[in-house]
PDB file of C-alpha atoms and ligand atoms in Angstrom:
ATOM      1  CA  MET V   1      94.463  38.502  29.261  1.00  0.00           C
ATOM      2  CA  VAL V   2      97.714  38.436  27.246  1.00  0.00           C
ATOM      3  CA  GLU V   3      97.792  40.087  23.851  1.00  0.00           C
ATOM      4  CA  ALA V   4     100.848  40.620  21.679  1.00  0.00           C
ATOM      5  CA  LYS V   5     100.702  42.838  18.595  1.00  0.00           C
ATOM      6  CA  ASN V   6     103.627  42.806  16.163  1.00  0.00           C
ATOM      7  CA  MET V   7     105.994  42.449  19.084  1.00  0.00           C
ATOM      8  CA  CYS V   8     109.754  42.270  18.579  1.00  0.00           C
ATOM      9  CA  MET V   9     112.443  41.787  21.184  1.00  0.00           C
ATOM     10  CA  ARG V  10     116.139  42.404  20.611  1.00  0.00           C
ATOM     11  CA  TYR V  11     118.674  42.020  23.411  1.00  0.00           C
ATOM     12  CA  ASN V  12     121.502  43.950  21.748  1.00  0.00           C
ATOM     13  CA  LYS V  13     121.291  46.922  19.414  1.00  0.00           C
ATOM     14  CA  CYS V  14     123.292  45.193  16.714  1.00  0.00           C
ATOM     15  CA  GLY V  15     122.122  41.638  17.417  1.00  0.00           C
ATOM     16  CA  ASP V  16     119.317  39.623  15.828  1.00  0.00           C
ATOM     17  CA  ASN V  17     115.787  39.751  17.112  1.00  0.00           C
ATOM     18  CA  ALA V  18     115.162  37.117  19.818  1.00  0.00           C
ATOM     19  CA  LEU V  19     111.462  37.523  18.964  1.00  0.00           C
ATOM     20  CA  GLU V  20     110.218  38.747  15.609  1.00  0.00           C
ATOM     21  CA  ASP V  21     106.774  40.146  14.807  1.00  0.00           C
ATOM     22  CA  ILE V  22     104.838  38.117  17.378  1.00  0.00           C
ATOM     23  CA  SER V  23     101.038  38.489  17.577  1.00  0.00           C
ATOM     24  CA  PHE V  24      98.620  36.366  19.601  1.00  0.00           C
ATOM     25  CA  PHE V  25      95.732  36.648  22.025  1.00  0.00           C
ATOM     26  CA  ILE V  26      95.304  34.500  25.138  1.00  0.00           C
ATOM     27  CA  ASP V  27      91.971  34.718  26.894  1.00  0.00           C
ATOM     28  CA  ARG V  28      91.236  34.497  30.600  1.00  0.00           C
ATOM     29  CA  GLY V  29      91.146  30.876  31.785  1.00  0.00           C
ATOM     30  CA  GLU V  30      93.130  29.366  28.905  1.00  0.00           C
ATOM     31  CA  PHE V  31      95.858  26.748  29.243  1.00  0.00           C
ATOM     32  CA  VAL V  32      98.605  27.355  26.692  1.00  0.00           C
ATOM     33  CA  PHE V  33     101.851  25.551  25.892  1.00  0.00           C
ATOM     34  CA  PHE V  34     104.739  27.443  24.293  1.00  0.00           C
ATOM     35  CA  VAL V  35     106.929  24.974  22.450  1.00  0.00           C
ATOM     36  CA  GLY V  36     110.040  25.259  20.327  1.00  0.00           C
ATOM     37  CA  SER V  37     113.634  24.157  20.434  1.00  0.00           C
ATOM     38  CA  SER V  38     116.219  25.711  22.705  1.00  0.00           C
ATOM     39  CA  GLY V  39     116.806  29.336  21.723  1.00  0.00           C
ATOM     40  CA  ALA V  40     113.427  29.639  19.979  1.00  0.00           C
ATOM     41  CA  GLY V  41     112.381  32.471  22.306  1.00  0.00           C
ATOM     42  CA  LYS V  42     110.102  30.813  24.884  1.00  0.00           C
ATOM     43  CA  SER V  43     111.803  32.226  27.984  1.00  0.00           C
ATOM     44  CA  THR V  44     112.145  35.642  26.391  1.00  0.00           C
ATOM     45  CA  LEU V  45     108.412  35.676  25.755  1.00  0.00           C
ATOM     46  CA  LEU V  46     107.570  34.736  29.337  1.00  0.00           C
ATOM     47  CA  LYS V  47     109.987  37.377  30.662  1.00  0.00           C
ATOM     48  CA  LEU V  48     108.192  39.994  28.582  1.00  0.00           C
ATOM     49  CA  VAL V  49     104.864  38.994  30.135  1.00  0.00           C
ATOM     50  CA  ILE V  50     106.193  39.583  33.657  1.00  0.00           C
ATOM     51  CA  ARG V  51     107.997  42.762  32.485  1.00  0.00           C
ATOM     52  CA  GLU V  52     111.436  41.429  33.267  1.00  0.00           C
ATOM     53  CA  LEU V  53     112.067  42.627  29.694  1.00  0.00           C
ATOM     54  CA  ARG V  54     110.356  45.222  27.507  1.00  0.00           C
ATOM     55  CA  PRO V  55     109.467  44.732  23.844  1.00  0.00           C
ATOM     56  CA  THR V  56     111.765  46.575  21.457  1.00  0.00           C
ATOM     57  CA  GLU V  57     108.863  47.119  19.080  1.00  0.00           C
ATOM     58  CA  GLY V  58     105.147  46.452  19.082  1.00  0.00           C
ATOM     59  CA  GLU V  59     102.856  46.024  22.020  1.00  0.00           C
ATOM     60  CA  LEU V  60     102.223  43.473  24.750  1.00  0.00           C
ATOM     61  CA  LYS V  61      99.130  43.792  26.885  1.00  0.00           C
ATOM     62  CA  VAL V  62      98.759  41.834  30.112  1.00  0.00           C
ATOM     63  CA  PHE V  63      95.529  42.194  32.108  1.00  0.00           C
ATOM     64  CA  GLY V  64      94.583  44.901  29.615  1.00  0.00           C
ATOM     65  CA  ARG V  65      97.666  47.036  30.243  1.00  0.00           C
ATOM     66  CA  ASP V  66     100.575  47.734  27.927  1.00  0.00           C
ATOM     67  CA  VAL V  67     103.329  46.208  30.074  1.00  0.00           C
ATOM     68  CA  GLY V  68     106.126  47.768  28.039  1.00  0.00           C
ATOM     69  CA  ARG V  69     104.880  51.185  29.199  1.00  0.00           C
ATOM     70  CA  LEU V  70     103.844  50.204  32.697  1.00  0.00           C
ATOM     71  CA  PRO V  71     105.282  52.662  35.238  1.00  0.00           C
ATOM     72  CA  ARG V  72     107.528  51.134  37.855  1.00  0.00           C
ATOM     73  CA  HIS V  73     105.019  51.635  40.666  1.00  0.00           C
ATOM     74  CA  ARG V  74     102.502  49.403  38.818  1.00  0.00           C
ATOM     75  CA  LEU V  75     104.907  46.447  38.665  1.00  0.00           C
ATOM     76  CA  PRO V  76     103.953  45.002  42.085  1.00  0.00           C
ATOM     77  CA  TYR V  77     100.317  44.842  40.934  1.00  0.00           C
ATOM     78  CA  LEU V  78     101.334  42.955  37.782  1.00  0.00           C
ATOM     79  CA  ARG V  79     103.622  40.523  39.578  1.00  0.00           C
ATOM     80  CA  ARG V  80     101.208  39.860  42.447  1.00  0.00           C
ATOM     81  CA  ASN V  81      98.745  38.640  39.883  1.00  0.00           C
ATOM     82  CA  ILE V  82     101.187  36.260  38.220  1.00  0.00           C
ATOM     83  CA  GLY V  83     102.480  33.132  39.963  1.00  0.00           C
ATOM     84  CA  MET V  84     105.842  31.904  38.666  1.00  0.00           C
ATOM     85  CA  VAL V  85     107.037  28.285  38.532  1.00  0.00           C
ATOM     86  CA  PHE V  86     110.645  27.539  37.562  1.00  0.00           C
ATOM     87  CA  GLN V  87     112.564  24.530  36.291  1.00  0.00           C
ATOM     88  CA  ASP V  88     115.021  24.849  39.185  1.00  0.00           C
ATOM     89  CA  PHE V  89     112.209  25.536  41.715  1.00  0.00           C
ATOM     90  CA  ARG V  90     113.911  28.631  43.257  1.00  0.00           C
ATOM     91  CA  LEU V  91     112.795  27.829  46.774  1.00  0.00           C
ATOM     92  CA  ILE V  92     114.661  28.659  49.965  1.00  0.00           C
ATOM     93  CA  GLU V  93     116.273  25.272  50.562  1.00  0.00           C
ATOM     94  CA  GLU V  94     116.989  25.593  54.283  1.00  0.00           C
ATOM     95  CA  ARG V  95     113.452  26.643  55.119  1.00  0.00           C
ATOM     96  CA  THR V  96     110.316  24.544  55.326  1.00  0.00           C
ATOM     97  CA  ALA V  97     107.655  24.153  52.670  1.00  0.00           C
ATOM     98  CA  TYR V  98     105.351  26.134  54.979  1.00  0.00           C
ATOM     99  CA  ASP V  99     107.826  29.015  55.304  1.00  0.00           C
ATOM    100  CA  ASN V 100     108.427  29.211  51.567  1.00  0.00           C
ATOM    101  CA  VAL V 101     104.723  29.686  50.885  1.00  0.00           C
ATOM    102  CA  ALA V 102     104.310  32.006  53.872  1.00  0.00           C
ATOM    103  CA  PHE V 103     107.176  34.270  52.685  1.00  0.00           C
ATOM    104  CA  ALA V 104     105.548  34.653  49.277  1.00  0.00           C
ATOM    105  CA  MET V 105     102.399  35.863  51.018  1.00  0.00           C
ATOM    106  CA  MET V 106     104.232  38.086  53.474  1.00  0.00           C
ATOM    107  CA  VAL V 107     105.958  40.087  50.753  1.00  0.00           C
ATOM    108  CA  THR V 108     102.582  40.958  49.257  1.00  0.00           C
ATOM    109  CA  GLY V 109     101.359  42.241  52.610  1.00  0.00           C
ATOM    110  CA  ALA V 110      99.125  39.351  53.715  1.00  0.00           C
ATOM    111  CA  THR V 111      98.208  39.372  57.401  1.00  0.00           C
ATOM    112  CA  ARG V 112      99.411  36.698  59.812  1.00  0.00           C
ATOM    113  CA  SER V 113      95.948  35.255  60.137  1.00  0.00           C
ATOM    114  CA  GLU V 114      95.508  35.080  56.344  1.00  0.00           C
ATOM    115  CA  ILE V 115      98.839  33.286  56.120  1.00  0.00           C
ATOM    116  CA  ARG V 116      97.953  30.833  58.899  1.00  0.00           C
ATOM    117  CA  LYS V 117      94.746  29.916  57.077  1.00  0.00           C
ATOM    118  CA  ARG V 118      95.945  29.935  53.492  1.00  0.00           C
ATOM    119  CA  VAL V 119      99.308  28.124  53.678  1.00  0.00           C
ATOM    120  CA  PRO V 120      97.921  24.781  54.947  1.00  0.00           C
ATOM    121  CA  HIS V 121      95.154  25.071  52.369  1.00  0.00           C
ATOM    122  CA  VAL V 122      97.460  25.518  49.369  1.00  0.00           C
ATOM    123  CA  LEU V 123      99.866  22.863  50.630  1.00  0.00           C
ATOM    124  CA  GLY V 124      96.845  20.554  50.775  1.00  0.00           C
ATOM    125  CA  LEU V 125      95.876  21.442  47.211  1.00  0.00           C
ATOM    126  CA  VAL V 126      99.257  20.212  45.956  1.00  0.00           C
ATOM    127  CA  GLY V 127      99.282  17.134  48.213  1.00  0.00           C
ATOM    128  CA  LEU V 128     101.954  18.387  50.604  1.00  0.00           C
ATOM    129  CA  GLN V 129      99.813  18.649  53.738  1.00  0.00           C
ATOM    130  CA  ASP V 130     102.055  16.143  55.525  1.00  0.00           C
ATOM    131  CA  LYS V 131     105.286  17.897  54.502  1.00  0.00           C
ATOM    132  CA  ALA V 132     104.516  21.414  55.656  1.00  0.00           C
ATOM    133  CA  GLY V 133     107.246  21.236  58.307  1.00  0.00           C
ATOM    134  CA  ALA V 134     109.863  19.541  56.120  1.00  0.00           C
ATOM    135  CA  ARG V 135     112.798  21.574  54.858  1.00  0.00           C
ATOM    136  CA  ILE V 136     112.896  21.957  51.073  1.00  0.00           C
ATOM    137  CA  CYS V 137     116.326  20.292  50.909  1.00  0.00           C
ATOM    138  CA  ASP V 138     114.841  17.148  52.486  1.00  0.00           C
ATOM    139  CA  LEU V 139     112.088  16.867  49.864  1.00  0.00           C
ATOM    140  CA  SER V 140     112.219  14.953  46.565  1.00  0.00           C
ATOM    141  CA  GLY V 141     112.331  16.892  43.291  1.00  0.00           C
ATOM    142  CA  GLY V 142     108.635  16.286  42.703  1.00  0.00           C
ATOM    143  CA  GLU V 143     107.771  17.454  46.212  1.00  0.00           C
ATOM    144  CA  GLN V 144     109.903  20.547  45.754  1.00  0.00           C
ATOM    145  CA  GLN V 145     108.023  21.430  42.592  1.00  0.00           C
ATOM    146  CA  ARG V 146     104.723  20.856  44.430  1.00  0.00           C
ATOM    147  CA  ALA V 147     105.959  23.401  46.970  1.00  0.00           C
ATOM    148  CA  GLY V 148     106.821  25.664  44.024  1.00  0.00           C
ATOM    149  CA  LEU V 149     103.239  25.340  42.774  1.00  0.00           C
ATOM    150  CA  ALA V 150     101.843  26.023  46.247  1.00  0.00           C
ATOM    151  CA  ARG V 151     103.944  29.178  46.430  1.00  0.00           C
ATOM    152  CA  ALA V 152     102.799  30.236  42.947  1.00  0.00           C
ATOM    153  CA  ILE V 153      99.097  29.965  43.806  1.00  0.00           C
ATOM    154  CA  ALA V 154      99.340  31.291  47.368  1.00  0.00           C
ATOM    155  CA  ASN V 155      98.328  34.836  46.433  1.00  0.00           C
ATOM    156  CA  ARG V 156      95.467  33.683  44.181  1.00  0.00           C
ATOM    157  CA  PRO V 157      97.079  34.974  40.991  1.00  0.00           C
ATOM    158  CA  ALA V 158      94.990  35.380  37.856  1.00  0.00           C
ATOM    159  CA  MET V 159      97.754  33.661  35.876  1.00  0.00           C
ATOM    160  CA  ILE V 160     100.481  31.060  36.392  1.00  0.00           C
ATOM    161  CA  ILE V 161     103.605  31.151  34.234  1.00  0.00           C
ATOM    162  CA  ALA V 162     105.756  28.043  34.261  1.00  0.00           C
ATOM    163  CA  ASP V 163     109.112  27.914  32.441  1.00  0.00           C
ATOM    164  CA  GLU V 164     110.051  24.242  31.884  1.00  0.00           C
ATOM    165  CA  PRO V 165     108.382  23.286  35.189  1.00  0.00           C
ATOM    166  CA  THR V 166     109.142  19.598  34.729  1.00  0.00           C
ATOM    167  CA  GLY V 167     112.595  19.920  33.178  1.00  0.00           C
ATOM    168  CA  ASN V 168     114.274  18.357  36.225  1.00  0.00           C
ATOM    169  CA  LEU V 169     111.678  15.689  36.974  1.00  0.00           C
ATOM    170  CA  ASP V 170     111.183  12.042  35.990  1.00  0.00           C
ATOM    171  CA  PRO V 171     108.212  11.099  33.769  1.00  0.00           C
ATOM    172  CA  GLY V 172     105.878   9.987  36.590  1.00  0.00           C
ATOM    173  CA  THR V 173     106.491  13.096  38.639  1.00  0.00           C
ATOM    174  CA  THR V 174     106.198  15.236  35.524  1.00  0.00           C
ATOM    175  CA  LEU V 175     102.693  13.906  34.979  1.00  0.00           C
ATOM    176  CA  ASP V 176     101.742  14.663  38.612  1.00  0.00           C
ATOM    177  CA  ILE V 177     102.920  18.248  38.300  1.00  0.00           C
ATOM    178  CA  MET V 178     101.170  18.765  34.973  1.00  0.00           C
ATOM    179  CA  ASN V 179      97.951  17.313  36.392  1.00  0.00           C
ATOM    180  CA  LEU V 180      98.205  19.807  39.239  1.00  0.00           C
ATOM    181  CA  LEU V 181      98.684  22.657  36.772  1.00  0.00           C
ATOM    182  CA  ARG V 182      95.628  21.423  34.912  1.00  0.00           C
ATOM    183  CA  SER V 183      93.550  21.342  38.079  1.00  0.00           C
ATOM    184  CA  ILE V 184      94.723  24.859  38.952  1.00  0.00           C
ATOM    185  CA  ASN V 185      93.600  25.894  35.454  1.00  0.00           C
ATOM    186  CA  LEU V 186      90.228  24.205  35.937  1.00  0.00           C
ATOM    187  CA  ARG V 187      89.697  26.414  38.984  1.00  0.00           C
ATOM    188  CA  GLY V 188      89.884  29.406  36.650  1.00  0.00           C
ATOM    189  CA  THR V 189      93.551  30.411  36.630  1.00  0.00           C
ATOM    190  CA  THR V 190      95.134  31.101  33.241  1.00  0.00           C
ATOM    191  CA  VAL V 191      98.205  28.860  32.788  1.00  0.00           C
ATOM    192  CA  LEU V 192     101.125  29.433  30.386  1.00  0.00           C
ATOM    193  CA  VAL V 193     103.749  26.671  30.181  1.00  0.00           C
ATOM    194  CA  ALA V 194     106.976  26.754  28.171  1.00  0.00           C
ATOM    195  CA  THR V 195     108.193  23.224  27.613  1.00  0.00           C
ATOM    196  CA  HIS V 196     110.261  20.805  25.590  1.00  0.00           C
ATOM    197  CA  ASN V 197     108.254  17.858  26.831  1.00  0.00           C
ATOM    198  CA  ARG V 198     106.680  16.243  23.798  1.00  0.00           C
ATOM    199  CA  ASP V 199     104.781  13.524  25.731  1.00  0.00           C
ATOM    200  CA  ILE V 200     103.081  16.047  27.965  1.00  0.00           C
ATOM    201  CA  VAL V 201     102.073  18.391  25.171  1.00  0.00           C
ATOM    202  CA  ASP V 202     100.672  15.472  23.132  1.00  0.00           C
ATOM    203  CA  ARG V 203      98.812  14.037  26.103  1.00  0.00           C
ATOM    204  CA  PHE V 204      97.166  17.227  27.379  1.00  0.00           C
ATOM    205  CA  LYS V 205      95.710  18.405  24.064  1.00  0.00           C
ATOM    206  CA  LYS V 206      95.742  22.078  24.994  1.00  0.00           C
ATOM    207  CA  ARG V 207      96.400  25.115  22.878  1.00  0.00           C
ATOM    208  CA  VAL V 208      99.968  25.152  21.557  1.00  0.00           C
ATOM    209  CA  LEU V 209     101.898  28.196  20.311  1.00  0.00           C
ATOM    210  CA  TYR V 210     104.923  27.155  18.266  1.00  0.00           C
ATOM    211  CA  LEU V 211     108.073  29.275  18.257  1.00  0.00           C
ATOM    212  CA  GLU V 212     110.891  28.816  15.784  1.00  0.00           C
ATOM    213  CA  ASN V 213     113.913  31.136  15.664  1.00  0.00           C
ATOM    214  CA  GLY V 214     111.955  33.866  17.412  1.00  0.00           C
ATOM    215  CA  ARG V 215     108.933  33.625  15.152  1.00  0.00           C
ATOM    216  CA  LEU V 216     105.483  32.352  15.980  1.00  0.00           C
ATOM    217  CA  VAL V 217     104.992  29.687  13.320  1.00  0.00           C
ATOM    218  CA  GLY V 218     101.815  28.045  14.571  1.00  0.00           C
ATOM    219  CA  ASP V 219      98.918  28.335  16.982  1.00  0.00           C
ATOM    220  CA  GLU V 220      96.741  25.245  17.387  1.00  0.00           C
ATOM    221  CA  GLN V 221      93.856  24.469  19.695  1.00  0.00           C
ATOM    222  CA  LYS V 222      94.319  20.920  21.056  1.00  0.00           C
ATOM    223  CA  GLY V 223      97.750  20.917  19.479  1.00  0.00           C
ATOM    224  CA  ILE V 224     100.452  18.301  19.461  1.00  0.00           C
ATOM    225  CA  TYR V 225     104.145  18.956  19.966  1.00  0.00           C
ATOM    226  CA  THR V 226     105.191  18.794  16.337  1.00  0.00           C
ATOM    227  CA  HIS V 227     104.042  21.671  14.208  1.00  0.00           C
ATOM    228  CA  VAL V 228     103.284  20.747  10.616  1.00  0.00           C
ATOM    229  CA  HIS V 229     103.944  23.660   8.281  1.00  0.00           C
TER     230      HIS V 229
HETATM  231  P1  ADP W   1     114.203  29.402  24.740  1.00  0.00           P
HETATM  232  O1  ADP W   1     113.595  29.762  26.060  1.00  0.00           O
HETATM  233  O2  ADP W   1     113.171  29.003  23.714  1.00  0.00           O
HETATM  234  O3  ADP W   1     115.306  28.397  24.847  1.00  0.00           O
HETATM  235  P2  ADP W   1     115.349  32.081  24.816  1.00  0.00           P
HETATM  236  O4  ADP W   1     114.197  32.987  24.953  1.00  0.00           O
HETATM  237  O5  ADP W   1     116.139  31.755  26.025  1.00  0.00           O
HETATM  238  O6  ADP W   1     114.847  30.727  24.097  1.00  0.00           O
HETATM  239  O7  ADP W   1     116.337  32.667  23.726  1.00  0.00           O
HETATM  240  C1  ADP W   1     115.913  33.273  22.493  1.00  0.00           C
HETATM  241  C2  ADP W   1     117.092  33.949  21.825  1.00  0.00           C
HETATM  242  O8  ADP W   1     117.510  35.062  22.597  1.00  0.00           O
HETATM  243  C3  ADP W   1     118.312  33.061  21.665  1.00  0.00           C
HETATM  244  O9  ADP W   1     118.935  33.381  20.449  1.00  0.00           O
HETATM  245  C4  ADP W   1     119.188  33.472  22.828  1.00  0.00           C
HETATM  246  O10 ADP W   1     120.535  33.270  22.539  1.00  0.00           O
HETATM  247  C5  ADP W   1     118.878  34.946  22.973  1.00  0.00           C
HETATM  248  N1  ADP W   1     119.030  35.406  24.366  1.00  0.00           N
HETATM  249  C6  ADP W   1     118.360  34.926  25.445  1.00  0.00           C
HETATM  250  N2  ADP W   1     118.707  35.583  26.557  1.00  0.00           N
HETATM  251  C7  ADP W   1     119.616  36.538  26.165  1.00  0.00           C
HETATM  252  C8  ADP W   1     120.345  37.564  26.841  1.00  0.00           C
HETATM  253  N3  ADP W   1     120.209  37.762  28.164  1.00  0.00           N
HETATM  254  N4  ADP W   1     121.182  38.333  26.128  1.00  0.00           N
HETATM  255  C9  ADP W   1     121.329  38.166  24.783  1.00  0.00           C
HETATM  256  N5  ADP W   1     120.661  37.233  24.080  1.00  0.00           N
HETATM  257  C10 ADP W   1     119.814  36.416  24.759  1.00  0.00           C
END
């Protein structure tokens, strides 16, 4: 589902590599944490997967396609199949939870009747059935991230990518959101999470890819946060 082969990423011609000789394979249906300190390259890696960036060297395949060489007209297909979840939610604050999910479906060409059926369903999946009509700015941080998850799964993506999804949340809410991501994964969606959150990584016992200064220094099934060299 995601395969990197000797991938390097450099932002500036004369700068250092943000990612250096990265190779890994992530299968359909996996749940993977990317961990590493700030600046290790986690966000860069996720941006490569969604083709916000292109590898400078090497190859990155997503859904079997070399995304570095993907023509522009194939990008909507790639992005429709990936649901994004952000640390700062990136929702439309003045609009309702319902509208935020509905907009995400509208831009991919869903019909009105699909939207009317699907939005209440996904809001229910994340426990927001009673807040569909509430504006995002009137919701708590945890509720906003639930809305973010609902939006991410609205188009039934094959993969969810979450960059520090719990970075702005308290520990209890963090656990709720991670449990939701796990249940989304159990329904068959591949989930990639970049995080600093040691407690969560240790508790969930999922595969962990360790980044350090742009290098992949470890890859453990049922890993814990701290990589032992
Ligand atoms: P992380 O997500 O693990 O904190 P990043 O992927 O954001 O790490 O950063 C990896 C490296 O790439 C860092 O050295 C960072 O300074 C550099 N970097 C990130 N974004 C840019 C950018 N837009 N331009 C230049 N360098 C960048």
